[in-house]
Amino acid sequence: MSDKGKIIVTGGAGYIGSHCVVDLQLAGYTVIVLDDLSNSEIGVLDGIAAISGVRPVFHQVDICERSALRAILKEHRDAFGVIHFAAFKAVGESVEKPLAYYANNLGGLLSLLDTMSEFGLDNLIFSSSCTVYGQPAELPVTENAPVQPAQSPYGNTKQICEEILQDAVAANLFRGVISLRYFNPVGADPSALIGELPLGIPNNLMPFITQAAAGLRTELKVFGGDYNTPDGTPIRDYIHVSDLAEAHRLALERLINKEQSSAYEYYNIGTGRGSSVLEVIQAFERVSGIRLKYKIVDRRPGDVEQVWADTTKANEILGWKARRTLDEMAASAWAWEKKRVESRE
Ligand code: NAD
Ligand code: UFG
């Protein structure tokens, strides 16, 4: 396989990062993973190696620890750039532990940027979120929609990180930075060798569904059936994690080929299609043959009613388009859950 160059991936043992590492390695890049394993397991590297045929170089490091990070980036200063996934991501936990979220998500980015600029690493891709749009006035939401006040400390860290990146680029500290605003990533690699590893009771819909189907959770609650949507349940733009991984590679190639029109760019990464909670449940039932027991309960505080992406910008400029269907998302999430249940037995 041709070596297209070296890329550093922070949080590369995590859910989205691991799928991105697989995609990059299959495309011929050499990947260096930095992760402190605070929300992942070392065994993920075995899954990555089994799928892609390559075990990435791995450094267990907290990126907030500047001296440790410095030694690693010095060693890999020949890398083209960094894809930065490492962060805490649980919305509810961020409300209870705001300082930990600001320390890790802002502290991690600042430590990374400072060290990158010291070693002349001047290209970065950042994991942002559609949470920056709140409940948009117009749907589908484009990148021109205003950023709304954040609903949680987690959401605020994404907004502040994007502002930090814009300021750093304006000061010419970096040559190219791209923020990808993910909608709702779900699913797993079709091999079922890597996937999402939620800690404790899942907050997100798809992992709760698969755990309920596996008998690990008793009752699936649908948070709100009285929204102003066709079936009364909230609508999101669910995107297969493998499609999301490909978006990172295409964004990276835009930086490598120096195709940017401005040093800081940002893109919506979704499918462009919205699905309600009940439609996700139906998709799961269709692909698994399992009937789920669920109950419609009160709305969950902080949830927006409906949001899905206008993906024209990413389609036209990055040349990227999500290809996988909601059924493929549900089927791959279920295959991964079943594999995990077998490995626990
Ligand atoms: P994840 O928790 O599975 O992966 C994050 C990884 O980063 C983990 O392996 C964790 O151990 C590592 N990490 C955290 N803090 C670190 C630190 N200080 N030093 C080194 N490693 C550290 O999460 P994910 O779902 O893969 O999310 C990846 C990124 O995408 C995050 O920035 C998240 O905020 C963002 N994002 C996720 C979603 C989603 O729904 N999953 C949506 C929008 C944005
Ligand atoms: N839901 C249920 N029951 C559950 C879990 C979720 O009905 O057990 C519903 C939620 O109320 C919501 C929908 O399913 O209507 C999707 O909820 P998720 O928690 O899966 O996803 P969110 O859209 O709330 O949050 C996701 C990411 C956040 C990110 C946000 C941006 O998890 O990191 O998108 O909108 F900030």
CSV table of C-alpha atoms and ligand atoms in Angstrom, one decimal:
chain,number,residue,atom,x,y,z
A,1,MET,CA,0.0,0.0,0.0
A,2,SER,CA,1.4,3.4,-0.9
A,3,ASP,CA,2.4,5.6,2.0
A,4,LYS,CA,0.5,8.9,1.5
A,5,GLY,CA,2.1,10.4,4.6
A,6,LYS,CA,1.7,10.6,8.3
A,7,ILE,CA,-1.4,11.9,10.2
A,8,ILE,CA,-1.8,12.3,13.9
A,9,VAL,CA,-5.2,11.4,15.3
A,10,THR,CA,-6.1,12.5,18.9
A,11,GLY,CA,-8.9,10.4,20.4
A,12,GLY,CA,-8.2,7.7,17.8
A,13,ALA,CA,-9.2,4.9,20.1
A,14,GLY,CA,-12.7,6.4,20.5
A,15,TYR,CA,-15.8,5.7,18.6
A,16,ILE,CA,-15.5,8.1,15.7
A,17,GLY,CA,-11.7,8.3,15.8
A,18,SER,CA,-11.3,4.5,15.4
A,19,HIS,CA,-13.5,4.4,12.3
A,20,CYS,CA,-11.5,7.3,10.9
A,21,VAL,CA,-8.2,5.5,11.6
A,22,VAL,CA,-9.4,2.5,9.7
A,23,ASP,CA,-10.5,4.6,6.7
A,24,LEU,CA,-7.2,6.5,6.7
A,25,GLN,CA,-5.1,3.4,6.9
A,26,LEU,CA,-7.1,1.7,4.2
A,27,ALA,CA,-6.4,4.7,2.0
A,28,GLY,CA,-2.7,4.4,2.6
A,29,TYR,CA,-2.0,7.0,5.3
A,30,THR,CA,0.3,6.2,8.3
A,31,VAL,CA,-1.6,7.0,11.4
A,32,ILE,CA,-0.3,8.0,14.9
A,33,VAL,CA,-3.0,7.6,17.6
A,34,LEU,CA,-2.9,9.7,20.8
A,35,ASP,CA,-5.4,8.7,23.4
A,36,ASP,CA,-5.5,8.6,27.2
A,37,LEU,CA,-8.1,5.8,27.1
A,38,SER,CA,-10.4,7.8,29.4
A,39,ASN,CA,-13.4,6.7,27.3
A,40,SER,CA,-12.0,3.8,25.3
A,41,GLU,CA,-10.2,0.5,25.5
A,42,ILE,CA,-6.8,-0.5,24.2
A,43,GLY,CA,-8.5,-3.5,22.5
A,44,VAL,CA,-9.9,-1.1,19.9
A,45,LEU,CA,-6.5,-1.2,18.3
A,46,ASP,CA,-6.9,-4.9,17.7
A,47,GLY,CA,-10.1,-4.2,15.9
A,48,ILE,CA,-8.5,-1.5,13.8
A,49,ALA,CA,-5.6,-3.8,12.9
A,50,ALA,CA,-8.0,-6.7,12.0
A,51,ILE,CA,-10.0,-4.5,9.6
A,52,SER,CA,-7.3,-2.5,8.0
A,53,GLY,CA,-4.3,-4.9,8.3
A,54,VAL,CA,-2.3,-2.2,10.1
A,55,ARG,CA,-1.8,-1.6,13.8
A,56,PRO,CA,-1.4,2.2,14.2
A,57,VAL,CA,1.4,3.6,16.3
A,58,PHE,CA,-0.2,4.3,19.7
A,59,HIS,CA,0.8,6.8,22.4
A,60,GLN,CA,-1.2,6.7,25.6
A,61,VAL,CA,-1.2,10.3,26.6
A,62,ASP,CA,-3.5,13.0,28.1
A,63,ILE,CA,-3.2,15.8,25.5
A,64,CYS,CA,-3.6,18.3,28.3
A,65,GLU,CA,-0.2,17.2,29.7
A,66,ARG,CA,1.9,19.5,27.7
A,67,SER,CA,5.4,18.1,28.4
A,68,ALA,CA,4.2,14.5,27.4
A,69,LEU,CA,2.4,15.9,24.3
A,70,ARG,CA,5.5,17.9,23.4
A,71,ALA,CA,7.7,14.8,23.3
A,72,ILE,CA,5.3,13.0,21.1
A,73,LEU,CA,4.7,15.8,18.6
A,74,LYS,CA,8.4,16.4,18.4
A,75,GLU,CA,8.9,12.8,17.4
A,76,HIS,CA,6.2,13.1,14.8
A,77,ARG,CA,6.9,16.6,13.5
A,78,ASP,CA,7.1,15.2,10.0
A,79,ALA,CA,3.3,14.5,10.1
A,80,PHE,CA,1.1,16.5,7.7
A,81,GLY,CA,-1.3,17.5,10.4
A,82,VAL,CA,-3.7,16.5,13.2
A,83,ILE,CA,-7.3,15.2,13.3
A,84,HIS,CA,-8.5,16.2,16.7
A,85,PHE,CA,-11.3,14.0,18.2
A,86,ALA,CA,-10.1,13.9,21.8
A,87,ALA,CA,-12.7,15.4,24.1
A,88,PHE,CA,-15.4,14.6,26.7
A,89,LYS,CA,-18.8,14.4,25.0
A,90,ALA,CA,-21.7,13.6,27.4
A,91,VAL,CA,-24.1,16.5,27.4
A,92,GLY,CA,-25.7,15.6,30.7
A,93,GLU,CA,-22.4,14.9,32.5
A,94,SER,CA,-21.2,18.3,31.3
A,95,VAL,CA,-24.0,20.0,33.2
A,96,GLU,CA,-22.9,18.3,36.4
A,97,LYS,CA,-19.1,18.6,35.8
A,98,PRO,CA,-18.7,21.8,33.8
A,99,LEU,CA,-15.2,22.5,35.0
A,100,ALA,CA,-14.0,19.1,33.9
A,101,TYR,CA,-15.5,19.7,30.5
A,102,TYR,CA,-14.0,23.1,30.0
A,103,ALA,CA,-10.6,21.9,31.3
A,104,ASN,CA,-10.5,18.9,29.0
A,105,ASN,CA,-12.1,20.2,25.9
A,106,LEU,CA,-10.6,23.7,25.9
A,107,GLY,CA,-7.4,22.8,27.7
A,108,GLY,CA,-6.8,19.9,25.3
A,109,LEU,CA,-7.3,22.1,22.3
A,110,LEU,CA,-5.0,24.9,23.6
A,111,SER,CA,-2.3,22.5,24.6
A,112,LEU,CA,-2.5,20.8,21.2
A,113,LEU,CA,-2.5,24.1,19.2
A,114,ASP,CA,0.4,25.5,21.2
A,115,THR,CA,2.5,22.4,20.7
A,116,MET,CA,1.5,22.0,17.0
A,117,SER,CA,2.7,25.6,16.3
A,118,GLU,CA,5.9,25.0,18.1
A,119,PHE,CA,6.7,22.1,15.7
A,120,GLY,CA,5.3,23.6,12.6
A,121,LEU,CA,2.4,21.3,12.4
A,122,ASP,CA,0.0,23.7,10.7
A,123,ASN,CA,-3.0,21.7,9.5
A,124,LEU,CA,-5.9,20.6,11.7
A,125,ILE,CA,-9.4,19.0,11.4
A,126,PHE,CA,-11.7,19.6,14.4
A,127,SER,CA,-14.7,17.6,15.6
A,128,SER,CA,-17.5,20.1,16.0
A,129,SER,CA,-21.2,19.5,16.3
A,130,CYS,CA,-24.6,20.6,15.0
A,131,THR,CA,-25.3,21.5,18.6
A,132,VAL,CA,-23.9,24.9,17.6
A,133,TYR,CA,-27.1,25.7,15.7
A,134,GLY,CA,-29.5,25.0,18.6
A,135,GLN,CA,-33.0,24.9,17.1
A,136,PRO,CA,-32.5,26.5,13.7
A,137,ALA,CA,-35.2,28.9,12.4
A,138,GLU,CA,-34.9,27.3,8.9
A,139,LEU,CA,-34.5,23.6,7.9
A,140,PRO,CA,-32.5,22.1,6.5
A,141,VAL,CA,-29.8,24.1,8.4
A,142,THR,CA,-27.0,25.5,6.3
A,143,GLU,CA,-23.6,26.7,7.6
A,144,ASN,CA,-24.9,30.3,7.2
A,145,ALA,CA,-27.4,29.8,10.1
A,146,PRO,CA,-26.4,31.7,13.2
A,147,VAL,CA,-24.7,30.0,16.1
A,148,GLN,CA,-27.1,30.0,19.0
A,149,PRO,CA,-26.4,30.2,22.7
A,150,ALA,CA,-25.2,26.8,23.9
A,151,GLN,CA,-27.7,24.6,25.8
A,152,SER,CA,-24.9,22.9,27.8
A,153,PRO,CA,-21.3,23.3,28.9
A,154,TYR,CA,-20.4,20.6,26.4
A,155,GLY,CA,-22.1,22.5,23.5
A,156,ASN,CA,-20.4,25.7,24.7
A,157,THR,CA,-16.9,24.0,24.5
A,158,LYS,CA,-17.6,23.3,20.8
A,159,GLN,CA,-18.5,26.9,20.2
A,160,ILE,CA,-15.5,28.3,22.1
A,161,CYS,CA,-13.2,25.8,20.4
A,162,GLU,CA,-14.4,27.0,17.0
A,163,GLU,CA,-13.8,30.6,18.1
A,164,ILE,CA,-10.3,29.7,19.3
A,165,LEU,CA,-9.5,28.1,15.9
A,166,GLN,CA,-10.8,31.1,14.0
A,167,ASP,CA,-8.6,33.5,16.1
A,168,ALA,CA,-5.6,31.2,15.7
A,169,VAL,CA,-6.0,31.1,12.0
A,170,ALA,CA,-6.5,34.9,11.8
A,171,ALA,CA,-3.2,35.3,13.6
A,172,ASN,CA,-1.6,33.1,10.9
A,173,LEU,CA,-0.6,30.4,13.5
A,174,PHE,CA,-2.0,27.7,11.2
A,175,ARG,CA,-2.2,27.2,7.5
A,176,GLY,CA,-5.4,25.2,7.3
A,177,VAL,CA,-8.1,24.4,9.8
A,178,ILE,CA,-11.4,22.7,9.0
A,179,SER,CA,-14.2,22.2,11.5
A,180,LEU,CA,-16.7,19.4,10.7
A,181,ARG,CA,-20.1,19.9,12.4
A,182,TYR,CA,-21.4,16.4,12.9
A,183,PHE,CA,-25.1,15.7,13.1
A,184,ASN,CA,-25.9,12.4,14.9
A,185,PRO,CA,-23.3,9.7,14.3
A,186,VAL,CA,-24.5,6.1,14.7
A,187,GLY,CA,-23.7,2.6,13.5
A,188,ALA,CA,-20.5,0.7,13.3
A,189,ASP,CA,-17.9,-0.7,10.9
A,190,PRO,CA,-19.6,-3.6,8.9
A,191,SER,CA,-17.1,-6.0,10.4
A,192,ALA,CA,-18.5,-5.4,13.9
A,193,LEU,CA,-14.9,-5.3,15.1
A,194,ILE,CA,-15.1,-1.7,16.3
A,195,GLY,CA,-18.1,0.4,17.4
A,196,GLU,CA,-19.4,2.6,20.1
A,197,LEU,CA,-18.5,1.8,23.7
A,198,PRO,CA,-21.0,3.7,25.9
A,199,LEU,CA,-20.1,3.8,29.6
A,200,GLY,CA,-23.0,2.9,31.9
A,201,ILE,CA,-26.6,3.6,30.7
A,202,PRO,CA,-26.5,5.1,27.2
A,203,ASN,CA,-27.9,8.6,26.8
A,204,ASN,CA,-28.0,8.4,23.0
A,205,LEU,CA,-30.9,6.8,21.2
A,206,MET,CA,-29.2,4.1,19.0
A,207,PRO,CA,-27.0,2.5,21.7
A,208,PHE,CA,-30.0,2.5,24.1
A,209,ILE,CA,-32.1,0.7,21.4
A,210,THR,CA,-29.4,-1.9,20.8
A,211,GLN,CA,-28.9,-2.5,24.5
A,212,ALA,CA,-32.6,-2.8,25.1
A,213,ALA,CA,-32.9,-5.3,22.3
A,214,ALA,CA,-30.0,-7.3,23.8
A,215,GLY,CA,-31.9,-7.4,27.1
A,216,LEU,CA,-29.4,-5.1,28.9
A,217,ARG,CA,-32.1,-2.4,29.5
A,218,THR,CA,-35.6,-3.0,30.5
A,219,GLU,CA,-37.6,-0.2,28.9
A,220,LEU,CA,-36.9,2.1,26.0
A,221,LYS,CA,-38.3,5.6,26.8
A,222,VAL,CA,-39.2,7.9,23.9
A,223,PHE,CA,-38.7,11.4,25.3
A,224,GLY,CA,-41.7,13.3,24.1
A,225,GLY,CA,-44.5,12.5,21.7
A,226,ASP,CA,-46.1,15.9,21.4
A,227,TYR,CA,-43.6,17.8,19.3
A,228,ASN,CA,-44.6,19.6,16.2
A,229,THR,CA,-43.4,16.8,13.8
A,230,PRO,CA,-45.4,14.4,11.7
A,231,ASP,CA,-45.4,11.6,14.3
A,232,GLY,CA,-44.8,13.9,17.4
A,233,THR,CA,-41.3,12.7,18.1
A,234,PRO,CA,-38.1,14.7,17.5
A,235,ILE,CA,-36.2,14.6,14.2
A,236,ARG,CA,-32.5,14.2,13.8
A,237,ASP,CA,-30.1,13.7,10.9
A,238,TYR,CA,-28.5,10.3,11.8
A,239,ILE,CA,-25.3,9.6,9.9
A,240,HIS,CA,-23.3,6.3,9.6
A,241,VAL,CA,-20.0,6.6,11.3
A,242,SER,CA,-18.2,5.2,8.3
A,243,ASP,CA,-19.6,8.0,6.1
A,244,LEU,CA,-18.4,10.4,8.8
A,245,ALA,CA,-15.0,8.9,8.7
A,246,GLU,CA,-14.7,9.4,4.9
A,247,ALA,CA,-15.6,13.1,5.3
A,248,HIS,CA,-12.5,13.5,7.5
A,249,ARG,CA,-10.3,12.0,4.8
A,250,LEU,CA,-11.8,14.2,2.1
A,251,ALA,CA,-11.3,17.3,4.3
A,252,LEU,CA,-7.8,16.2,5.0
A,253,GLU,CA,-7.1,15.9,1.2
A,254,ARG,CA,-8.5,19.4,0.7
A,255,LEU,CA,-5.8,20.6,3.1
A,256,ILE,CA,-3.1,18.5,1.6
A,257,ASN,CA,-3.9,19.7,-1.9
A,258,LYS,CA,-4.1,23.3,-0.7
A,259,GLU,CA,-7.6,23.7,-2.2
A,260,GLN,CA,-9.1,25.9,0.5
A,261,SER,CA,-10.6,29.2,-0.3
A,262,SER,CA,-10.0,30.4,3.3
A,263,ALA,CA,-7.7,29.2,6.0
A,264,TYR,CA,-10.6,28.4,8.3
A,265,GLU,CA,-13.5,26.4,6.9
A,266,TYR,CA,-16.5,24.6,8.4
A,267,TYR,CA,-18.9,22.0,7.0
A,268,ASN,CA,-22.1,20.3,8.0
A,269,ILE,CA,-21.6,16.5,8.0
A,270,GLY,CA,-25.0,14.8,7.9
A,271,THR,CA,-27.1,12.9,5.3
A,272,GLY,CA,-29.5,15.8,4.6
A,273,ARG,CA,-32.4,13.6,5.7
A,274,GLY,CA,-34.2,13.8,9.0
A,275,SER,CA,-35.7,10.7,10.9
A,276,SER,CA,-37.9,10.8,13.9
A,277,VAL,CA,-37.3,8.7,17.0
A,278,LEU,CA,-40.1,6.4,16.0
A,279,GLU,CA,-38.6,6.0,12.5
A,280,VAL,CA,-35.3,5.0,14.1
A,281,ILE,CA,-37.1,2.4,16.2
A,282,GLN,CA,-39.0,1.1,13.1
A,283,ALA,CA,-35.7,0.8,11.2
A,284,PHE,CA,-34.2,-1.2,14.0
A,285,GLU,CA,-37.2,-3.5,14.2
A,286,ARG,CA,-37.1,-4.0,10.4
A,287,VAL,CA,-33.4,-5.0,10.2
A,288,SER,CA,-33.3,-7.0,13.5
A,289,GLY,CA,-36.7,-8.7,13.4
A,290,ILE,CA,-37.0,-7.7,17.1
A,291,ARG,CA,-40.1,-5.9,18.3
A,292,LEU,CA,-39.0,-3.2,20.8
A,293,LYS,CA,-41.0,-2.4,23.9
A,294,TYR,CA,-41.1,1.4,24.3
A,295,LYS,CA,-43.1,4.0,26.2
A,296,ILE,CA,-43.6,7.6,25.3
A,297,VAL,CA,-42.7,9.7,28.3
A,298,ASP,CA,-42.1,13.4,29.1
A,299,ARG,CA,-39.8,15.5,26.9
A,300,ARG,CA,-36.1,15.4,27.8
A,301,PRO,CA,-34.9,18.9,28.9
A,302,GLY,CA,-32.7,20.7,26.4
A,303,ASP,CA,-33.7,18.6,23.4
A,304,VAL,CA,-34.4,20.5,20.2
A,305,GLU,CA,-37.5,19.6,18.2
A,306,GLN,CA,-36.0,19.0,14.8
A,307,VAL,CA,-32.7,19.5,13.0
A,308,TRP,CA,-31.2,18.1,9.8
A,309,ALA,CA,-28.4,19.3,7.6
A,310,ASP,CA,-28.2,21.0,4.3
A,311,THR,CA,-25.1,19.2,3.1
A,312,THR,CA,-24.7,21.0,-0.2
A,313,LYS,CA,-21.4,22.7,0.9
A,314,ALA,CA,-19.7,19.4,1.9
A,315,ASN,CA,-21.2,17.7,-1.2
A,316,GLU,CA,-19.9,20.3,-3.6
A,317,ILE,CA,-16.7,21.5,-2.0
A,318,LEU,CA,-15.4,18.4,-0.3
A,319,GLY,CA,-16.8,16.1,-2.9
A,320,TRP,CA,-18.3,14.1,-0.1
A,321,LYS,CA,-21.8,12.5,0.3
A,322,ALA,CA,-23.2,10.2,2.9
A,323,ARG,CA,-24.1,6.9,1.2
A,324,ARG,CA,-25.3,4.6,3.9
A,325,THR,CA,-29.0,4.3,4.8
A,326,LEU,CA,-30.8,4.4,8.2
A,327,ASP,CA,-31.3,0.6,7.9
A,328,GLU,CA,-27.5,0.1,7.4
A,329,MET,CA,-26.9,2.3,10.4
A,330,ALA,CA,-29.3,0.2,12.6
A,331,ALA,CA,-28.1,-3.1,11.2
A,332,SER,CA,-24.4,-2.4,11.8
A,333,ALA,CA,-25.1,-1.0,15.3
A,334,TRP,CA,-27.0,-4.2,16.1
A,335,ALA,CA,-24.3,-6.5,14.7
A,336,TRP,CA,-21.8,-4.6,17.0
A,337,GLU,CA,-24.0,-5.0,20.0
A,338,LYS,CA,-24.5,-8.7,19.4
A,339,LYS,CA,-20.7,-9.2,19.1
A,340,ARG,CA,-20.2,-7.4,22.5
A,341,VAL,CA,-22.9,-9.5,24.2
A,342,GLU,CA,-21.2,-12.7,22.9
A,343,SER,CA,-17.8,-11.5,24.1
A,344,ARG,CA,-19.3,-10.8,27.6
A,345,GLU,CA,-20.8,-14.3,27.9
B,1,NAD,P1,-15.3,9.0,22.3
B,1,NAD,O1,-15.4,9.4,23.7
B,1,NAD,O2,-15.7,7.6,21.8
B,1,NAD,O3,-13.8,9.3,21.8
B,1,NAD,C1,-13.0,10.4,22.3
B,1,NAD,C2,-11.7,9.8,22.6
B,1,NAD,O4,-10.9,10.8,23.1
B,1,NAD,C3,-11.8,8.7,23.7
B,1,NAD,O5,-11.1,7.5,23.2
B,1,NAD,C4,-11.1,9.3,24.9
B,1,NAD,O6,-10.4,8.3,25.6
B,1,NAD,C5,-10.2,10.3,24.3
B,1,NAD,N1,-9.8,11.4,25.1
B,1,NAD,C6,-10.7,12.3,25.8
B,1,NAD,N2,-10.0,13.2,26.4
B,1,NAD,C7,-8.7,13.0,26.1
B,1,NAD,C8,-7.5,13.7,26.5
B,1,NAD,N3,-7.5,14.8,27.3
B,1,NAD,N4,-6.3,13.2,26.0
B,1,NAD,C9,-6.3,12.1,25.2
B,1,NAD,N5,-7.4,11.4,24.8
B,1,NAD,C10,-8.6,11.9,25.3
B,1,NAD,O7,-16.2,10.1,21.5
B,1,NAD,P2,-16.6,10.2,20.0
B,1,NAD,O8,-18.1,9.9,19.9
B,1,NAD,O9,-15.7,9.3,19.1
B,1,NAD,O10,-16.4,11.7,19.7
B,1,NAD,C11,-15.2,12.2,19.1
B,1,NAD,C12,-15.3,13.7,18.9
B,1,NAD,O11,-16.5,14.0,18.2
B,1,NAD,C13,-15.5,14.4,20.2
B,1,NAD,O12,-14.8,15.6,20.1
B,1,NAD,C14,-17.0,14.7,20.3
B,1,NAD,O13,-17.2,15.8,21.1
B,1,NAD,C15,-17.3,15.0,18.9
B,1,NAD,N6,-18.7,14.7,18.5
B,1,NAD,C16,-19.3,13.5,18.8
B,1,NAD,C17,-20.6,13.3,18.5
B,1,NAD,C18,-21.3,12.0,18.8
B,1,NAD,O14,-22.5,12.0,18.9
B,1,NAD,N7,-20.6,10.9,19.1
B,1,NAD,C19,-21.4,14.4,17.9
B,1,NAD,C20,-20.7,15.6,17.6
B,1,NAD,C21,-19.4,15.8,17.9
B,2,UFG,N1,-34.0,9.7,22.8
B,2,UFG,C1,-35.1,9.0,23.3
B,2,UFG,N2,-34.8,8.0,24.2
B,2,UFG,C2,-33.5,7.7,24.6
B,2,UFG,C3,-32.5,8.4,24.0
B,2,UFG,C4,-32.8,9.4,23.1
B,2,UFG,O1,-36.3,9.2,23.0
B,2,UFG,O2,-33.4,6.7,25.4
B,2,UFG,C5,-34.3,10.7,21.8
B,2,UFG,C6,-33.9,12.1,22.3
B,2,UFG,O3,-34.9,12.7,23.1
B,2,UFG,C7,-33.7,12.8,20.9
B,2,UFG,C8,-33.3,11.7,20.0
B,2,UFG,O4,-33.6,10.5,20.6
B,2,UFG,O5,-35.0,13.3,20.5
B,2,UFG,C9,-31.8,11.7,19.7
B,2,UFG,O6,-31.1,11.8,21.0
B,2,UFG,P1,-29.6,11.5,21.2
B,2,UFG,O7,-29.3,11.6,22.6
B,2,UFG,O8,-29.2,10.2,20.5
B,2,UFG,O9,-28.9,12.6,20.3
B,2,UFG,P2,-29.0,14.2,20.5
B,2,UFG,O10,-29.5,14.7,19.2
B,2,UFG,O11,-29.7,14.6,21.7
B,2,UFG,O12,-27.5,14.6,20.8
B,2,UFG,C10,-26.5,14.4,19.8
B,2,UFG,C11,-25.1,14.1,20.5
B,2,UFG,C12,-24.6,15.4,21.2
B,2,UFG,C13,-24.7,16.6,20.3
B,2,UFG,C14,-26.1,16.7,19.8
B,2,UFG,C15,-26.2,17.8,18.8
B,2,UFG,O13,-25.2,13.1,21.4
B,2,UFG,O14,-23.2,15.2,21.5
B,2,UFG,O15,-26.5,15.5,19.1
B,2,UFG,O16,-27.6,18.0,18.5
B,2,UFG,F1,-24.4,17.7,21.0
